[in-house]
PDB file of C-alpha atoms and ligand atoms in Angstrom:
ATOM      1  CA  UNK A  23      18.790  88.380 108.738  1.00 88.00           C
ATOM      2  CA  UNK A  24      17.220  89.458 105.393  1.00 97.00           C
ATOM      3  CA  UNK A  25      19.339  89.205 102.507  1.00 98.00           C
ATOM      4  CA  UNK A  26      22.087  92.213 101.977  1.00 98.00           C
ATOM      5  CA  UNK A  27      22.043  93.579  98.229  1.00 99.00           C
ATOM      6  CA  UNK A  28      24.819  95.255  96.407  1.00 99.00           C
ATOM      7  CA  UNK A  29      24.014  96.513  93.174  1.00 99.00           C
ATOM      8  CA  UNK A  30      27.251  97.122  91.097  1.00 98.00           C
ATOM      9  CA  UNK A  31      27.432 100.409  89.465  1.00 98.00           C
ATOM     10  CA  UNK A  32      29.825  99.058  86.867  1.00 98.00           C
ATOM     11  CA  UNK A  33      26.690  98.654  85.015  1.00 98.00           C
ATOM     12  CA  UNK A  34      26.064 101.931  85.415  1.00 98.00           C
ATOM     13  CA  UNK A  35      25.283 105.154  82.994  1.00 98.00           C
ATOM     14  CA  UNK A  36      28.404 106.709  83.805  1.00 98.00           C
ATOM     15  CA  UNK A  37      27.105 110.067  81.836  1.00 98.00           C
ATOM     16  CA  UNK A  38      24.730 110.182  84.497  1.00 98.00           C
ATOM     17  CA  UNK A  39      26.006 108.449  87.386  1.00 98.00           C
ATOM     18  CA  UNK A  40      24.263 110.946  89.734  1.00 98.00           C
ATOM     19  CA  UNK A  41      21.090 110.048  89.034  1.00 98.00           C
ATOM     20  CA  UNK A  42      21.857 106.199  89.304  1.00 98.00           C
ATOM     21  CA  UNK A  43      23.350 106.402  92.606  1.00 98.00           C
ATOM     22  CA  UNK A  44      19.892 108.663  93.563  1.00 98.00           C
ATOM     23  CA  UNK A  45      18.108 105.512  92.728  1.00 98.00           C
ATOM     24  CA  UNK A  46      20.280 103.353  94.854  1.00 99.00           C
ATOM     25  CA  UNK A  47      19.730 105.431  98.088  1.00 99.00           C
ATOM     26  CA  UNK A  48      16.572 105.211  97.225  1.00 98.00           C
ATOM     27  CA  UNK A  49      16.091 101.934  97.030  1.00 98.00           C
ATOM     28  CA  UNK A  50      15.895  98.716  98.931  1.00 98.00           C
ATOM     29  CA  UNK A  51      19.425  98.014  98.408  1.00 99.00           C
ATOM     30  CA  UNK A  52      21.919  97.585 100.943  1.00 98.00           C
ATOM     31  CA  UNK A  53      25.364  98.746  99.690  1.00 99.00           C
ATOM     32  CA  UNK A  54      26.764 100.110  96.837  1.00 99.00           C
ATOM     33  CA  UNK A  55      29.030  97.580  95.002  1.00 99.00           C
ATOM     34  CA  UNK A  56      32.431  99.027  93.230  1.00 99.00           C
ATOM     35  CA  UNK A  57      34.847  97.548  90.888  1.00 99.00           C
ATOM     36  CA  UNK A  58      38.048  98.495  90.599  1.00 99.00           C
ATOM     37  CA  UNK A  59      40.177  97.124  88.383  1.00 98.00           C
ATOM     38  CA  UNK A  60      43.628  97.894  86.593  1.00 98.00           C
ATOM     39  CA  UNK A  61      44.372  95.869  83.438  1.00 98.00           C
ATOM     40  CA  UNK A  62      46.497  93.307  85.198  1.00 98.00           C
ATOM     41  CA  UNK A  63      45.245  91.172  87.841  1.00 98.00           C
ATOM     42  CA  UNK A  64      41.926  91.647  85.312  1.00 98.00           C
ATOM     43  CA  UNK A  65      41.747  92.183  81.884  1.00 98.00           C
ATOM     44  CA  UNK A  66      40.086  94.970  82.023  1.00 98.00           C
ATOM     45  CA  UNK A  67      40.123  98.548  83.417  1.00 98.00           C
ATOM     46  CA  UNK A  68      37.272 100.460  85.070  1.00 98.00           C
ATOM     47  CA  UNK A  69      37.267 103.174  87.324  1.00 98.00           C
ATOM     48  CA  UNK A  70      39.532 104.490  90.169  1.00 98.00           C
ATOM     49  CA  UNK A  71      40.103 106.264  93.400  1.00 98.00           C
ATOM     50  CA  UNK A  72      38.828 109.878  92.113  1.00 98.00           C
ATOM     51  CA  UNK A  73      35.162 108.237  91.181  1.00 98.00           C
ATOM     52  CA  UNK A  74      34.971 106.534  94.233  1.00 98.00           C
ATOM     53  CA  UNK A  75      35.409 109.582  96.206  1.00 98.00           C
ATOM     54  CA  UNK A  76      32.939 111.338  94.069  1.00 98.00           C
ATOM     55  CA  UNK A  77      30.150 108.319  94.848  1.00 98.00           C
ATOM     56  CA  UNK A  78      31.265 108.795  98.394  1.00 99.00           C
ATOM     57  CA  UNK A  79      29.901 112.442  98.762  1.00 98.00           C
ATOM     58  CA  UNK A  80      26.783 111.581  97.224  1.00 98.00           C
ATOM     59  CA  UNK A  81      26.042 107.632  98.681  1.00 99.00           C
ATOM     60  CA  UNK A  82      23.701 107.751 102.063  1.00 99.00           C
ATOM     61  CA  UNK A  83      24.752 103.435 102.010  1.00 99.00           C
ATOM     62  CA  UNK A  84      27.860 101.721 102.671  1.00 99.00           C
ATOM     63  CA  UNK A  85      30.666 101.428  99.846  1.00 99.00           C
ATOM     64  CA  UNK A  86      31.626  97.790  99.342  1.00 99.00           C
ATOM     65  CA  UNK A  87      34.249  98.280  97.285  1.00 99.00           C
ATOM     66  CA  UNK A  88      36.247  95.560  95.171  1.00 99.00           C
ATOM     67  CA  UNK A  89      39.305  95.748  94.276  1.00 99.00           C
ATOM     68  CA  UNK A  90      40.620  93.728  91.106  1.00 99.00           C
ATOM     69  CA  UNK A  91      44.008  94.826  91.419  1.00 99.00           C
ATOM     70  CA  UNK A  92      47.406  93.587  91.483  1.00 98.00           C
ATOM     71  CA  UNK A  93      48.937  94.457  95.143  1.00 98.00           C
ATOM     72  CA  UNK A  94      45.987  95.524  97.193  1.00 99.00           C
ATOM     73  CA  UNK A  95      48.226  96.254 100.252  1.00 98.00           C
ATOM     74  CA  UNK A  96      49.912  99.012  98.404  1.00 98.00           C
ATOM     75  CA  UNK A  97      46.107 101.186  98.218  1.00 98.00           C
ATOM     76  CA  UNK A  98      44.491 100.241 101.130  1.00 98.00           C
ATOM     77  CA  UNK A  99      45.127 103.599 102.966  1.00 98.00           C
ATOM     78  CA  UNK A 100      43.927 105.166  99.514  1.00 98.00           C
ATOM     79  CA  UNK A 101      40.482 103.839  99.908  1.00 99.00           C
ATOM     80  CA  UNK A 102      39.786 104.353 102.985  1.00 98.00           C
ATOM     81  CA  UNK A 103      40.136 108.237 102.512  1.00 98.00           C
ATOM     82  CA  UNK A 104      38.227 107.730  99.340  1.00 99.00           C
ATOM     83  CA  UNK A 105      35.397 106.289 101.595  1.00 99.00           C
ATOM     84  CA  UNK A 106      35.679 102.670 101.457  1.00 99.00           C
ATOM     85  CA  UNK A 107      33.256 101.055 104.146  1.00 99.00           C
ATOM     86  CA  UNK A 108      34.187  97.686 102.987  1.00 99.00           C
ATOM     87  CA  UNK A 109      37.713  96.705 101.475  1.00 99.00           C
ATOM     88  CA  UNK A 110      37.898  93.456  99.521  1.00 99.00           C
ATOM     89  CA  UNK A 111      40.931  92.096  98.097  1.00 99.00           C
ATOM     90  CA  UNK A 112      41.272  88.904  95.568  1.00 99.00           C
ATOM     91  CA  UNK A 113      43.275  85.575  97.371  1.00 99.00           C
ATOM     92  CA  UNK A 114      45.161  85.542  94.124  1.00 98.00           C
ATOM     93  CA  UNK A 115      46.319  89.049  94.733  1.00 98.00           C
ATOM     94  CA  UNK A 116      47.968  88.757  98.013  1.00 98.00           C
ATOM     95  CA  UNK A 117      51.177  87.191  98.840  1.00 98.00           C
ATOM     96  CA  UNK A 118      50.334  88.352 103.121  1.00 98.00           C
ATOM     97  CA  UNK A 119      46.984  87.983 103.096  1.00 98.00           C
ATOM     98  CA  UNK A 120      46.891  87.929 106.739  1.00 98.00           C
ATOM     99  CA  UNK A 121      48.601  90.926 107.487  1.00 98.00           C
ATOM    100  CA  UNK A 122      46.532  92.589 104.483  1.00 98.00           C
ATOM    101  CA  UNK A 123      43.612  91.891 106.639  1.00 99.00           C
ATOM    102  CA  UNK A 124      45.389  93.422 109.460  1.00 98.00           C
ATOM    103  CA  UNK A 125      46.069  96.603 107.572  1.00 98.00           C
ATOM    104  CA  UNK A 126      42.282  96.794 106.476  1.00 99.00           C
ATOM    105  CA  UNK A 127      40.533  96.225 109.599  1.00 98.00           C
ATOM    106  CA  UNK A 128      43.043  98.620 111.052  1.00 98.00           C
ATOM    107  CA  UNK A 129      42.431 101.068 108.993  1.00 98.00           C
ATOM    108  CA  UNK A 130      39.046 100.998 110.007  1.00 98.00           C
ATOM    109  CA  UNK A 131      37.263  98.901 107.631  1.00 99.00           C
ATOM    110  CA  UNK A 132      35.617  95.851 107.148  1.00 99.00           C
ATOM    111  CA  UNK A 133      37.699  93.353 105.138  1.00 99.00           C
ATOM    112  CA  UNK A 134      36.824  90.989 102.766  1.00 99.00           C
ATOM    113  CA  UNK A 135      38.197  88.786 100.418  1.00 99.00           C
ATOM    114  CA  UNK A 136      36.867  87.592  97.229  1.00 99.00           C
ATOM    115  CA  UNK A 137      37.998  83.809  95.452  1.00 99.00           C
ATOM    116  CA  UNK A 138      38.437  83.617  91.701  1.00 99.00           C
ATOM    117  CA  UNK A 139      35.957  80.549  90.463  1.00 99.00           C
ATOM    118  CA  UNK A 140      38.721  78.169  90.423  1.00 98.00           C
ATOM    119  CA  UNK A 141      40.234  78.507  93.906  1.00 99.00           C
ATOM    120  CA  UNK A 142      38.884  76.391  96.460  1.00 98.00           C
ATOM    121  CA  UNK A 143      37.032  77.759 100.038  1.00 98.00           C
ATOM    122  CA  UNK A 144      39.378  76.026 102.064  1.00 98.00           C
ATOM    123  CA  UNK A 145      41.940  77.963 101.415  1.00 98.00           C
ATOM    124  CA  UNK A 146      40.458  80.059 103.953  1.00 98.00           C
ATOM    125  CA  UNK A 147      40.294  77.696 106.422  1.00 98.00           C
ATOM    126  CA  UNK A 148      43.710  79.716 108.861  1.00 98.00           C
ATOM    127  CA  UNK A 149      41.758  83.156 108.514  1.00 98.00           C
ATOM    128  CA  UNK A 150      38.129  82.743 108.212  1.00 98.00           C
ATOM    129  CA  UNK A 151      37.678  83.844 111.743  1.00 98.00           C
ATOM    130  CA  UNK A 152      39.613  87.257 110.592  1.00 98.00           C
ATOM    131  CA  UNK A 153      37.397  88.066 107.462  1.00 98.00           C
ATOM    132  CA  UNK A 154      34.257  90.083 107.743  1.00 99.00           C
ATOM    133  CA  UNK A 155      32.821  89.050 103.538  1.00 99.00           C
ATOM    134  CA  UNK A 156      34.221  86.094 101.741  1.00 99.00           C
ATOM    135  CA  UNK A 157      33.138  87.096  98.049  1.00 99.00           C
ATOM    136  CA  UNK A 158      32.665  84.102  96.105  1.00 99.00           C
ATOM    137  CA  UNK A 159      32.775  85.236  92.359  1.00 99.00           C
ATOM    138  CA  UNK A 160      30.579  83.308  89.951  1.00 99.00           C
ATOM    139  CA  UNK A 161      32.312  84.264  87.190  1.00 98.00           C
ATOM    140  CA  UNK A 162      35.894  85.519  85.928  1.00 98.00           C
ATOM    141  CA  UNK A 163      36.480  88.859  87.377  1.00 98.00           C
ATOM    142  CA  UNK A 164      36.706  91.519  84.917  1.00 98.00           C
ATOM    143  CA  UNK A 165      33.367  92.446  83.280  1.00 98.00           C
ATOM    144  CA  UNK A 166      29.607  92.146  83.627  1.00 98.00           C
ATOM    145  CA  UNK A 167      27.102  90.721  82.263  1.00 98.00           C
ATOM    146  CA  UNK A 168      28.824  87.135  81.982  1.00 98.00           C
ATOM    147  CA  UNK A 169      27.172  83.882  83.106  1.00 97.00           C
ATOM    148  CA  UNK A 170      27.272  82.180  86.307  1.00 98.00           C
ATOM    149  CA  UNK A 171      29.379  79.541  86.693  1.00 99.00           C
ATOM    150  CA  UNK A 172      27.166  76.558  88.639  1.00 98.00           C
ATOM    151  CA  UNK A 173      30.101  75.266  90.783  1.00 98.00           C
ATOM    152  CA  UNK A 174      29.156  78.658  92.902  1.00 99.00           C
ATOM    153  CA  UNK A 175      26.391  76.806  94.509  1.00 98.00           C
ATOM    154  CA  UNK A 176      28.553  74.158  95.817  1.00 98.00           C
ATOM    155  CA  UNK A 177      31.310  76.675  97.187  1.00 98.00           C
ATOM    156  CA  UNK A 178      28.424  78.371  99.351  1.00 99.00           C
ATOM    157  CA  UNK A 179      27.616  75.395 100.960  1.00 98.00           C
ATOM    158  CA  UNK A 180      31.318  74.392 102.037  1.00 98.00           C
ATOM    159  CA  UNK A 181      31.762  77.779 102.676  1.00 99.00           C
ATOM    160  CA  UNK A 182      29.053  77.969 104.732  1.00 98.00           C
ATOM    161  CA  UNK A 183      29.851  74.519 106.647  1.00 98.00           C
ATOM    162  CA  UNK A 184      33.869  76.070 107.249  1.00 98.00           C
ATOM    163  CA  UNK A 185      32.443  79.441 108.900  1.00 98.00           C
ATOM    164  CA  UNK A 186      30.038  77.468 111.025  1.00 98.00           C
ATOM    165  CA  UNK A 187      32.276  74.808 112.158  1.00 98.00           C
ATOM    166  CA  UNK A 188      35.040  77.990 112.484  1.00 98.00           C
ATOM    167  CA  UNK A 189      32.941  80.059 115.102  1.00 98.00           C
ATOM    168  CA  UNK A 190      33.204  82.780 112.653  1.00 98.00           C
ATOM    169  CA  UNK A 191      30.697  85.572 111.462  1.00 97.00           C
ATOM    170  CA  UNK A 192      31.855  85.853 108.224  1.00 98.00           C
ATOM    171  CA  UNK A 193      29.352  86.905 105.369  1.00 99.00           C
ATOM    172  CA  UNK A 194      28.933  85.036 102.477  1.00 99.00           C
ATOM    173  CA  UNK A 195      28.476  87.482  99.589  1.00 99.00           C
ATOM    174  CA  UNK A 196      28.340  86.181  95.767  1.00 99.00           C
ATOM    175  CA  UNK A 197      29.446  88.331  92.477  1.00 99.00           C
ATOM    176  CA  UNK A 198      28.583  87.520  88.884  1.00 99.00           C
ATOM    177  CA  UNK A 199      25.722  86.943  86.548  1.00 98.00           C
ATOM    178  CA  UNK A 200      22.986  86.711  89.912  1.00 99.00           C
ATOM    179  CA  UNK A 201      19.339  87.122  89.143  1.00 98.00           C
ATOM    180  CA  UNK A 202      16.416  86.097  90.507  1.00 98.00           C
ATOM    181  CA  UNK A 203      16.719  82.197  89.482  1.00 98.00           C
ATOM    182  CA  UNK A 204      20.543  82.079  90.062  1.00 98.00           C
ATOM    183  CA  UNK A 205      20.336  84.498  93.186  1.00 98.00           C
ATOM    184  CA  UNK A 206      17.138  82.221  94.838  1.00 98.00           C
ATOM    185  CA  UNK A 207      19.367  79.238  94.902  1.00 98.00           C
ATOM    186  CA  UNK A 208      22.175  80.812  96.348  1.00 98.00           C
ATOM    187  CA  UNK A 209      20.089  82.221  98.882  1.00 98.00           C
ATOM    188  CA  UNK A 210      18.841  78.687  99.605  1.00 98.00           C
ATOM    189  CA  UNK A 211      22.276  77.664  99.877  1.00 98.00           C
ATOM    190  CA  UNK A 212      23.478  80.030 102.409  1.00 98.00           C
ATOM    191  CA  UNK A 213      24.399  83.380 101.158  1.00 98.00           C
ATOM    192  CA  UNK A 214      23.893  86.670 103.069  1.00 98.00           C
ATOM    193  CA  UNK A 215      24.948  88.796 100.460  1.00 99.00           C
ATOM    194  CA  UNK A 216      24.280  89.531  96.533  1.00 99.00           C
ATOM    195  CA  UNK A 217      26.213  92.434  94.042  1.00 99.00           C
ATOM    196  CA  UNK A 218      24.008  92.671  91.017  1.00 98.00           C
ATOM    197  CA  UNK A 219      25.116  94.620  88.064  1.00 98.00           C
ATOM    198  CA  UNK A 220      23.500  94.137  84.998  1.00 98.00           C
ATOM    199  CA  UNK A 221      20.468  92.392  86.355  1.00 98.00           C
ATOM    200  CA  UNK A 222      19.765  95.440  88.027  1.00 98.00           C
ATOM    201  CA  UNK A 223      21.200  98.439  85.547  1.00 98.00           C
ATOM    202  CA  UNK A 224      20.497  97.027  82.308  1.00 98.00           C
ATOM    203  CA  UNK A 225      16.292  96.497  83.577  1.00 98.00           C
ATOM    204  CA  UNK A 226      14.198  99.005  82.539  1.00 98.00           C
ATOM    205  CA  UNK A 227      13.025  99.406  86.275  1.00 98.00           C
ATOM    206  CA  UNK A 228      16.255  98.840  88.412  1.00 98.00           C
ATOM    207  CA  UNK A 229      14.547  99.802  91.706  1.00 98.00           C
ATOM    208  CA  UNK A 230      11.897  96.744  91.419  1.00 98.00           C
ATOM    209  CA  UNK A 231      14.637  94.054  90.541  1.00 98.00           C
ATOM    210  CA  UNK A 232      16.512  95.121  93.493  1.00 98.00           C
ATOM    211  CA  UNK A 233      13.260  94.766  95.657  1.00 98.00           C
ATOM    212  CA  UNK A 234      12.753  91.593  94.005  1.00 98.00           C
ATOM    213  CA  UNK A 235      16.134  90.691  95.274  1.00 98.00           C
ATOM    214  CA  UNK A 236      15.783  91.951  98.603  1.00 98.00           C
ATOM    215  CA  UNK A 237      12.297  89.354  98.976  1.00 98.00           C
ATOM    216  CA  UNK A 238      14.470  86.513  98.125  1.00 98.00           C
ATOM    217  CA  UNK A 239      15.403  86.230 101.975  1.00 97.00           C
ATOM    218  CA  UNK A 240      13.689  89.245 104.203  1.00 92.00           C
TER     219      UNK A 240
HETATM  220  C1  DX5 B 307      32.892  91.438  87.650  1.00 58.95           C
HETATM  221  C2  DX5 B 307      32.511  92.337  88.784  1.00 58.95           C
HETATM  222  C3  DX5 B 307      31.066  92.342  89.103  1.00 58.95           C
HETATM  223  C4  DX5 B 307      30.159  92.755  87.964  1.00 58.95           C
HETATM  224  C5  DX5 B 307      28.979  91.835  88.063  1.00 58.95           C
HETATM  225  O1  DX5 B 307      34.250  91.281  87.607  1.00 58.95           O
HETATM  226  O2  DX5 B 307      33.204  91.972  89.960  1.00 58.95           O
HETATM  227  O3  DX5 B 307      30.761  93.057  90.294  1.00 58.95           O
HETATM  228  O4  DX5 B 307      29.721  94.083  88.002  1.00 58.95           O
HETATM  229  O5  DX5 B 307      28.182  92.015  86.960  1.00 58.95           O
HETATM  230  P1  DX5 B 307      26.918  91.118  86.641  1.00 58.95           P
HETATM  231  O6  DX5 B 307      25.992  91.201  87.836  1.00 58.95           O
HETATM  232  O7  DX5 B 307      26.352  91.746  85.419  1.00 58.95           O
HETATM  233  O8  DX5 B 307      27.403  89.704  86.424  1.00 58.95           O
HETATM  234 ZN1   ZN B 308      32.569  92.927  91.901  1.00 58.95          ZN
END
């Protein structure tokens, strides 16, 4: 399978969002990446449900959406109308994880769930064969542009070892500072999936650094 790109619009010019989700459909990439998140579980706030319904009408390519929030279970339904393809919810957000899952894949969506940096794959170990993304992040969760932490490598390859020796057909999909070095290595490594946001936004020809990531595995 080639590798599945993401590129996050939260690099994005949001005074002319139109035109950068035109270049997305038009692109190699795979799915649209979005962050949501609401000053608490990050330290930051971005975006919210109206915007992603808005990308929704105009997106020909999946919606992976993110959410950085505080009690995901609480909004689930809420995406899904706003056109959520893909629902992932943080570890560290959810006191039911499993029956989060539940509520997303029965809501029709693929689930994921992303890891902060520090928390281990393992954790995962009692519902990897219920997730359809793990997202790894490779950096704190909350803005773009940061560097990637190096550790990342090493979680892709135990993460990759617990879905295999699980049965499970689980991607592996990475967030935060990926380029072409970092995001070569992790492709190496075992991931299926990379979100790109200011590797890909802040270039001054976004549609050839998302083909560039899409030859890293094709
Ligand atoms: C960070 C977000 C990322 C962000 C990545 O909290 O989850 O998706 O957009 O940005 P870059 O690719 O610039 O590290
Ligand atoms: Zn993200």
């Amino acid at each position: 399978m080639s590798i599945i790109v993401s590129p996050s619009l939260l690099s994005a010019d949001f005074l002319h969002l139109s035109k950068d989700i035109e270049m997305v459909n038009q692109s190699q990439a795979d799915w649209f990446h979005l962050d949501i998140m609401d000053g608490v579980f990050v330290p930051n706030i971005s975006y919210g449900l109206p915007v992603v319904s808005q990308i929704k009408k105009m997106a020909t390519k999946p919606l992976d959406v993110h959410l950085m929030i505080v009690q995901p279970e609480r909004y689930v339904e809420a995406f899904h109308k706003a056109g959520a393809d893909i629902l992932t919810v943080h570890y560290e957000a959810c006191t039911h994880l499993h029956r989060t899952i539940q509520q997303i894949k029965a809501a029709g969506m693929k689930a994921g769930v992303s890891l902060n940096p520090h928390t281990p794959v393992m954790l995962l170990e009692d519902v990897i064969r219920d997730i359809d993304v793990v997202l790894l992040m490779s950096v704190n969760p909350g803005f773009g542009g940061q560097s990637f932490i190096e550790q990342t490598i090493n979680k892709v390859i135990k993460l990759k070892k617990l879905i295999t020796d699980s049965n499970a057909n689980t991607l592996i999909e990475i967030d935060g500072g990926v380029n072409f070095e970092t995001g070569k290595r992790l492709v190496e490594a075992g991931a299926d999936a990379l979100v790109a946001g200011s590797f890909v936004f802040n270039s001054p020809d976004p549609a050839e650094n998302i083909k560039g990531l899409k030859e890293l595995k094709m």
